mmCIF file of C-alpha atoms in Angstrom:
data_model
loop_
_atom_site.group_PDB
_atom_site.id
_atom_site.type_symbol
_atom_site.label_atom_id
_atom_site.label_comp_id
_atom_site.label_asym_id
_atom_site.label_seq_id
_atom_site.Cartn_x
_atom_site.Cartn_y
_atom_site.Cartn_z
ATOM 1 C CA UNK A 1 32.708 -45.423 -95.403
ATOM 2 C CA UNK A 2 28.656 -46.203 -94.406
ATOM 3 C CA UNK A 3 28.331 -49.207 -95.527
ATOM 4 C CA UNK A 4 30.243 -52.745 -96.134
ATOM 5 C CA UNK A 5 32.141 -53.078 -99.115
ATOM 6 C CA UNK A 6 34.242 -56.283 -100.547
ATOM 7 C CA UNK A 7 37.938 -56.301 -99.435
ATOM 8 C CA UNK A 8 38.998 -56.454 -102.664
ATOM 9 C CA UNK A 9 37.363 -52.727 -103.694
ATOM 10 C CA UNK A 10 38.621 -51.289 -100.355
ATOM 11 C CA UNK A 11 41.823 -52.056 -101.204
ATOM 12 C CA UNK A 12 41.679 -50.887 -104.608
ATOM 13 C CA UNK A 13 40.495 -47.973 -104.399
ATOM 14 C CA UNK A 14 43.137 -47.123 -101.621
ATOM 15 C CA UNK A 15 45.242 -47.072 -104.666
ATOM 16 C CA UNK A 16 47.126 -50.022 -103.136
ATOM 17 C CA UNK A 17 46.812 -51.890 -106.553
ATOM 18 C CA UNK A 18 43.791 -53.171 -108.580
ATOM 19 C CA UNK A 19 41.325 -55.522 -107.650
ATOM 20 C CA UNK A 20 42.581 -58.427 -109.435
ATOM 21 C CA UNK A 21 46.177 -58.145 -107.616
ATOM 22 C CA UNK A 22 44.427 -57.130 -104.121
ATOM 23 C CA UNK A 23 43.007 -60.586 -104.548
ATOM 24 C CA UNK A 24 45.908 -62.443 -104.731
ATOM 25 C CA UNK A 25 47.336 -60.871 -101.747
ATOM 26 C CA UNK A 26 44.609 -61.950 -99.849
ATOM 27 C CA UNK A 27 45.108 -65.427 -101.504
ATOM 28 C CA UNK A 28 48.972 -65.292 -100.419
ATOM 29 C CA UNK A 29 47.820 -64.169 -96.746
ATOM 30 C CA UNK A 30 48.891 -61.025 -96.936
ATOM 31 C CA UNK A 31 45.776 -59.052 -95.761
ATOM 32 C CA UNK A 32 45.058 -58.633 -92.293
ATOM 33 C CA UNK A 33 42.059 -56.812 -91.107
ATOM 34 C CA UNK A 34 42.224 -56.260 -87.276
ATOM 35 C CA UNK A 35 44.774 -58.617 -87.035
ATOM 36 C CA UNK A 36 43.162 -61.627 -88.576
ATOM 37 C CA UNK A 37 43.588 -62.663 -92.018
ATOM 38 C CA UNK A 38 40.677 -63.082 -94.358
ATOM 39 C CA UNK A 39 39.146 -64.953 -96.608
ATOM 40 C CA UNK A 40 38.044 -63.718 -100.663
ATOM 41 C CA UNK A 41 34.565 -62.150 -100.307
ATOM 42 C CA UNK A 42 35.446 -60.717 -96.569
ATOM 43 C CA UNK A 43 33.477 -57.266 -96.633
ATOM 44 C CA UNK A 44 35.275 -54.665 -94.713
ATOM 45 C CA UNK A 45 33.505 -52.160 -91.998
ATOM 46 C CA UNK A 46 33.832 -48.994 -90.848
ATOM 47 C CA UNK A 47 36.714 -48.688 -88.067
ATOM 48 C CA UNK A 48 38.166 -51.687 -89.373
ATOM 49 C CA UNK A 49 42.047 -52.042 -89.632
ATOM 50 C CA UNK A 50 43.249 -53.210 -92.731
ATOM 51 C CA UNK A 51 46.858 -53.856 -93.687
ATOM 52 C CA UNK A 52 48.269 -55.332 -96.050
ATOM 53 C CA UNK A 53 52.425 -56.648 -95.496
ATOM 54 C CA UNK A 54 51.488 -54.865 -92.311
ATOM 55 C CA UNK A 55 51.552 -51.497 -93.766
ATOM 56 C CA UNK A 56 47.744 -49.753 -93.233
ATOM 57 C CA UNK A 57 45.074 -49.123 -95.638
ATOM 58 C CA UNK A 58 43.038 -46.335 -96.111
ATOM 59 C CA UNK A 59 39.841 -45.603 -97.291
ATOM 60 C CA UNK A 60 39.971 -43.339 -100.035
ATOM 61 C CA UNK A 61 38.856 -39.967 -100.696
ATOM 62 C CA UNK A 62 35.458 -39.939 -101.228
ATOM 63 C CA UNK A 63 35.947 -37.095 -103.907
ATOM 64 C CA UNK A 64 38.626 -39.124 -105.384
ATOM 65 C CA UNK A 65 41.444 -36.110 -104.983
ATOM 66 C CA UNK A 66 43.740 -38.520 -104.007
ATOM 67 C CA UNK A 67 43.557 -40.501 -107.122
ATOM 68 C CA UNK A 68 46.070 -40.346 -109.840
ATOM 69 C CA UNK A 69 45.482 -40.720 -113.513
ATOM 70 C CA UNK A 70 48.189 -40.548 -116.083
ATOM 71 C CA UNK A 71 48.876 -41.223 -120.029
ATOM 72 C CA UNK A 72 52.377 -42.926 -120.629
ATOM 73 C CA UNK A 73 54.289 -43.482 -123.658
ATOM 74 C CA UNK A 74 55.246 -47.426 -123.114
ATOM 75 C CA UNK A 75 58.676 -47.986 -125.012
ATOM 76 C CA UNK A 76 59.095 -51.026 -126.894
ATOM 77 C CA UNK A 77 60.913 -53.445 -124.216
ATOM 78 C CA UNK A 78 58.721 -52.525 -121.262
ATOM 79 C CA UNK A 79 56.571 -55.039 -119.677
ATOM 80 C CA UNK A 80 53.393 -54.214 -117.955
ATOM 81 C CA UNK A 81 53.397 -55.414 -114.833
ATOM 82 C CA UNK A 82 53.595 -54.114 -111.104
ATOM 83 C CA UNK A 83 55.643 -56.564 -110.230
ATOM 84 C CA UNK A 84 59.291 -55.142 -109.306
ATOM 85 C CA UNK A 85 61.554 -58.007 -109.851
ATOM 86 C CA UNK A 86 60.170 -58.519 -113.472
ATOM 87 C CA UNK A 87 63.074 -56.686 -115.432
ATOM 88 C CA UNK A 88 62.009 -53.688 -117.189
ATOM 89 C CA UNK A 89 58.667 -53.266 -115.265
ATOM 90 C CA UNK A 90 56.567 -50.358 -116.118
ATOM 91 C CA UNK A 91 56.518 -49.217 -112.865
ATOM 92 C CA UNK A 92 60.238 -48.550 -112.476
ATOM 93 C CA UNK A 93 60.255 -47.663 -116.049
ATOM 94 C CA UNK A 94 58.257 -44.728 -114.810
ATOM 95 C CA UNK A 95 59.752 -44.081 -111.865
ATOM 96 C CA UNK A 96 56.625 -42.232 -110.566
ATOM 97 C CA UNK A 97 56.517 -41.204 -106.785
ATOM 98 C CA UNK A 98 53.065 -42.470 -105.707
ATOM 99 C CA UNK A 99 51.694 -46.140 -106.229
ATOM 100 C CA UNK A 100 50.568 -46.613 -109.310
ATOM 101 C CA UNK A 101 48.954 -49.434 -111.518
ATOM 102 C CA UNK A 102 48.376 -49.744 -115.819
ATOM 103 C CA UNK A 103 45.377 -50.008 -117.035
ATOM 104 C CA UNK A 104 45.017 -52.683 -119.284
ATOM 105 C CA UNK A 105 48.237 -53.992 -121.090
ATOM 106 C CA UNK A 106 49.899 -53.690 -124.055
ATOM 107 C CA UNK A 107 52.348 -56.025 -125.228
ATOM 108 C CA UNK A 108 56.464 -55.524 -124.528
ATOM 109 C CA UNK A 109 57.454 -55.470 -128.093
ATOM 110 C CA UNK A 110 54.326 -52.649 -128.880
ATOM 111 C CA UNK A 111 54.572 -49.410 -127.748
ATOM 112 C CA UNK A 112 52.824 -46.466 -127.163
ATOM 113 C CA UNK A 113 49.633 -45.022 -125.293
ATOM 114 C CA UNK A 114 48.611 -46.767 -121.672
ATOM 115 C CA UNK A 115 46.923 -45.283 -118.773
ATOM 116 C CA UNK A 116 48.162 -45.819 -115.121
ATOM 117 C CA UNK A 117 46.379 -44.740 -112.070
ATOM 118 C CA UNK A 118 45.274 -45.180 -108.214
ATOM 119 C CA UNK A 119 41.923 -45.132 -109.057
ATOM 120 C CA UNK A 120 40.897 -49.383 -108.792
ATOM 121 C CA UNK A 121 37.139 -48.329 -109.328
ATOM 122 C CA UNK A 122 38.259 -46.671 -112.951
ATOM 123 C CA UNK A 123 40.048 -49.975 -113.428
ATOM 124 C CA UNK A 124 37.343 -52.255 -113.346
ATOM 125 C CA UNK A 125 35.069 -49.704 -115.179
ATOM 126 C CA UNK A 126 37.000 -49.079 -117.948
ATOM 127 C CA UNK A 127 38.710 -52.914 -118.303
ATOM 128 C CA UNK A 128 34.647 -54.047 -118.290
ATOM 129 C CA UNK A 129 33.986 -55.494 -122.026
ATOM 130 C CA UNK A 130 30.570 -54.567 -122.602
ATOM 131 C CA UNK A 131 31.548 -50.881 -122.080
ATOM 132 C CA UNK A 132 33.601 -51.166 -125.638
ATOM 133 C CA UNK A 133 36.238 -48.245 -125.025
ATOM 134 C CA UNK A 134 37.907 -47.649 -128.834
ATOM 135 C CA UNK A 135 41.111 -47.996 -129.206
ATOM 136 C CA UNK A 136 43.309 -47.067 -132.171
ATOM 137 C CA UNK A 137 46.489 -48.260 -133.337
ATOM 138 C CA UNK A 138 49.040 -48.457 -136.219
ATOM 139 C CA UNK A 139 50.177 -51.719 -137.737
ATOM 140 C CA UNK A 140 53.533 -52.600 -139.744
ATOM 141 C CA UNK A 141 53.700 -55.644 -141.121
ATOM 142 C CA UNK A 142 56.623 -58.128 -143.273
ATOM 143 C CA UNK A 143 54.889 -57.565 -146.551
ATOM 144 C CA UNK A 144 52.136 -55.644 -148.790
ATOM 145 C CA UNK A 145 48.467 -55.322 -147.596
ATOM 146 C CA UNK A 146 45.987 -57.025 -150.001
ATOM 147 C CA UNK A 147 42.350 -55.410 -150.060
ATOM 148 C CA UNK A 148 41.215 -59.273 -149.113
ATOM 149 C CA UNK A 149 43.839 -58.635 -145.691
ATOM 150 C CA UNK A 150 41.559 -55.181 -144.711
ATOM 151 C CA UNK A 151 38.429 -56.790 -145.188
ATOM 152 C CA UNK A 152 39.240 -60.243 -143.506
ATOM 153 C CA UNK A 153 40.660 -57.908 -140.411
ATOM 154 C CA UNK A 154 37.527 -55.767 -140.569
ATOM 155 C CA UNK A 155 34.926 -58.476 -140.403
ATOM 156 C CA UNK A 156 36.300 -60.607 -137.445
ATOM 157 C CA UNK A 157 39.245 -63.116 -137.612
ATOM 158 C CA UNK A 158 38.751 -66.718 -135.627
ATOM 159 C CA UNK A 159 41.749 -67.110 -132.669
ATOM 160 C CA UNK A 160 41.589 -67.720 -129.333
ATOM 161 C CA UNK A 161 38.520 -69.899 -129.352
ATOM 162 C CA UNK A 162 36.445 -67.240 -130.759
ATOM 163 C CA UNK A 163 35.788 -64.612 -133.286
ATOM 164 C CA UNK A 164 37.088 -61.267 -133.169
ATOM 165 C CA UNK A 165 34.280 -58.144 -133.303
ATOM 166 C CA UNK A 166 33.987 -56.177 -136.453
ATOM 167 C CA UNK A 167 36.150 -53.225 -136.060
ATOM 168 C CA UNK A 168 37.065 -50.389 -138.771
ATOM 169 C CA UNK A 169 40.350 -51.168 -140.420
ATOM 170 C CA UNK A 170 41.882 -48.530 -142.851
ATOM 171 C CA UNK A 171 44.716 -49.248 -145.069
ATOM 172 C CA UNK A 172 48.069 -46.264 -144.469
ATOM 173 C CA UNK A 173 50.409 -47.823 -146.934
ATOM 174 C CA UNK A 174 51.617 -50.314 -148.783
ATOM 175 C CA UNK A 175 52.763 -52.393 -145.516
ATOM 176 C CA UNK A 176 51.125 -50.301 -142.874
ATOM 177 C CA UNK A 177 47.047 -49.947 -141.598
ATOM 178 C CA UNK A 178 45.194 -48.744 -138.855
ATOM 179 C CA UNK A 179 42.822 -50.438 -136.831
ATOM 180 C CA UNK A 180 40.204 -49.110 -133.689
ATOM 181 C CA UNK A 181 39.444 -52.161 -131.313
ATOM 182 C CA UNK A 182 36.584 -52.501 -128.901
ATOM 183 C CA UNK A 183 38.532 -55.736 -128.222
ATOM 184 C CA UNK A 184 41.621 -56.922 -125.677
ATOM 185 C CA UNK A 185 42.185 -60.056 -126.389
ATOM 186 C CA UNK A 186 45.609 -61.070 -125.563
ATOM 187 C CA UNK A 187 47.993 -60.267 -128.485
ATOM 188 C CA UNK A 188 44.541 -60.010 -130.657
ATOM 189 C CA UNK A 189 46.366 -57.885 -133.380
ATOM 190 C CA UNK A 190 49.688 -60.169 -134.115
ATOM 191 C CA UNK A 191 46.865 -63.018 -133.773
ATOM 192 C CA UNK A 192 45.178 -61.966 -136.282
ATOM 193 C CA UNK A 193 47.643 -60.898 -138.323
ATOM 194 C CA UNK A 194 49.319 -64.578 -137.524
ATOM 195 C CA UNK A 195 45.984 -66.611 -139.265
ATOM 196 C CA UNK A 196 46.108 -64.125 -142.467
ATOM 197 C CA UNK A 197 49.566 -65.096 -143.363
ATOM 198 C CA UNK A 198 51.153 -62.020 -142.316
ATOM 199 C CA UNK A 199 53.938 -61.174 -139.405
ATOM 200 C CA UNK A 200 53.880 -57.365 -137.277
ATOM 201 C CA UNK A 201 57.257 -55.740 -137.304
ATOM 202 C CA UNK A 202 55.819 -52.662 -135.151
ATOM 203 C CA UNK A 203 52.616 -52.151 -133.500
ATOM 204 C CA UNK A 204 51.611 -48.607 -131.783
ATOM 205 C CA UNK A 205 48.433 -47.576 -129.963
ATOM 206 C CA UNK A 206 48.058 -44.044 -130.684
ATOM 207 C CA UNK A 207 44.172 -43.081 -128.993
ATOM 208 C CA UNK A 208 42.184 -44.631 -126.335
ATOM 209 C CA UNK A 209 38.873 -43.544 -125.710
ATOM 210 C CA UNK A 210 39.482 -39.806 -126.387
ATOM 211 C CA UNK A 211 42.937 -39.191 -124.989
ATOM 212 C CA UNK A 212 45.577 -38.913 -127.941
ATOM 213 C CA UNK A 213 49.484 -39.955 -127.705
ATOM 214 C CA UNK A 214 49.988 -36.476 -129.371
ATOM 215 C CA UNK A 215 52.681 -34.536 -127.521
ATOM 216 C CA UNK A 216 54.325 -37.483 -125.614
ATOM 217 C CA UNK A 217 57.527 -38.888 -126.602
ATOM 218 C CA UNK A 218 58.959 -42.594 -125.901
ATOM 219 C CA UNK A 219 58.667 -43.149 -122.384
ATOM 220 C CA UNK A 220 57.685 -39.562 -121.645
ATOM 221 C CA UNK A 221 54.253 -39.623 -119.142
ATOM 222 C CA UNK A 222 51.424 -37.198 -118.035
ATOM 223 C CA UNK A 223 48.501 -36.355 -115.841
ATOM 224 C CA UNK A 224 45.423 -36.970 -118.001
ATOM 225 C CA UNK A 225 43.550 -33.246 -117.832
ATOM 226 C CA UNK A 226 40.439 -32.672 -116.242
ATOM 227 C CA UNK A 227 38.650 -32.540 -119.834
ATOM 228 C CA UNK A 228 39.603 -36.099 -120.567
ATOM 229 C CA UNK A 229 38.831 -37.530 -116.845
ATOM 230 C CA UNK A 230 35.545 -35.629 -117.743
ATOM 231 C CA UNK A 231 35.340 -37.624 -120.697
ATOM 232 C CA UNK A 232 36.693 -40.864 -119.548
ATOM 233 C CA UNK A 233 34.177 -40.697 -116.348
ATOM 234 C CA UNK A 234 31.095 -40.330 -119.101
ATOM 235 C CA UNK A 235 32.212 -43.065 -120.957
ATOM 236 C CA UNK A 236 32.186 -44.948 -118.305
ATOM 237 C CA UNK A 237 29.209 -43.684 -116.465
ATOM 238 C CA UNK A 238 26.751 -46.844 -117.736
ATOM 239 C CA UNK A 239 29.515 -49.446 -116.402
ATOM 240 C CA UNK A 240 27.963 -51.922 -114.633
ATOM 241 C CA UNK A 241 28.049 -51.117 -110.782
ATOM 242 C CA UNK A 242 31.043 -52.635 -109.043
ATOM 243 C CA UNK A 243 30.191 -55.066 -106.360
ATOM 244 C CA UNK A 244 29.971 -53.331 -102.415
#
């Protein structure tokens, strides 16, 4: 490590957790570096002694071989979150043997595809909205589509204050359609869904980005393969710089 970077990052990318939880252990005084505990913004320096519960951090691999990356297949029922007394966690749900962290969430009554990893740079990167990473899923809902349904879905539905983007929405059958968001609102589909008149029984994301749940059963995981890190780390190549 040359040069300064933000507490936050250093701890992130130790594979600790990701930057939004690394600052709320610095907000709970949890962080110590060289015995003193810091404020939000502290940068960290090379030498420095950072721990965190009073177990040390380390600076990560600068090649990132340290880093894990994984594609799970979230049952319906498990929550994403890291934290362990939350019932049903995704964490223990996984049960794997390094710290690990999701990327992004998807809802406990959905299922399917979600990244975790130890990577907090990748994180940020991919989680960044103007980078508009696709993601696919597959809709059930309480009764029949309507052609007026796909094309109100398609063109951008008002919740949450504001208007969903146009996204490509294909009908499957008569109670079932696909849809690829560039979107993660919270609970954006069932929102949507919700101000159209219409409930979702079942809700599955079956692609992000280029990395298919093909292959994986319910709650079944995976190391993502060097050809889709390759692909993930071009999509994200023109994120905007993380702050040092």
């Amino acid at each position: 490590m040359s040069t300064l970077i933000r507490l936050n990052k250093f701890i992130s990318d130790s594979g600790h957790c990701s930057r939004r939880e690394a600052d709320k252990l610095i907000e709970q005084g949890r962080v110590n570096i060289n015995g003193a505990i810091p404020e939000l913004g502290t940068k960290v320096a090379e030498g420095d002694i950072v721990t965190v519960d009073g177990n040390p951090i380390s600076a990560s691999a600068s090649d990132k071989t340290d880093r894990i990356y994984i594609a799970y297949h979230k049952p319906v029922g498990v929550t994403c979150t890291t934290e362990r007394h939350v019932k049903g966690n995704i964490i223990d749900a996984i049960g794997h043997k390094e710290r690990i962290f999701p990327i992004g969430r998807l809802d406990k009554p959905s299922e399917g595809l979600i990244f975790l990893t130890s990577d907090g740079d990748i994180v940020n990167k991919i989680l960044r909205a103007e980078n508009a990473h696709d993601k696919e899923y597959v809709v059930t809902v309480n009764r029949p589509l309507t052609a007026n349904f796909i094309d109100k879905m398609s063109k951008g539905v008002p919740i949450l204050n504001t208007v969903t983007k146009p996204c490509k929405v294909t009908m499957q059958s008569k109670m079932v359609f696909r849809i690829i968001l560039t979107q993660g609102l919270n609970r954006q589909i069932r929102r949507m869904c919700e101000y159209l008149g219409y409930e979702v029984t079942k809700l599955k994301r079956n692609r992000i980005m280029s990395v298919r749940l093909a292959g994986l059963k319910s709650g079944q995981w995976r190391n993502l393969t060097q050809e889709e890190m390759a692909d993930i780390n071009r999509a994200v190549l023109s994120s905007t710089k993380t702050a040092v």
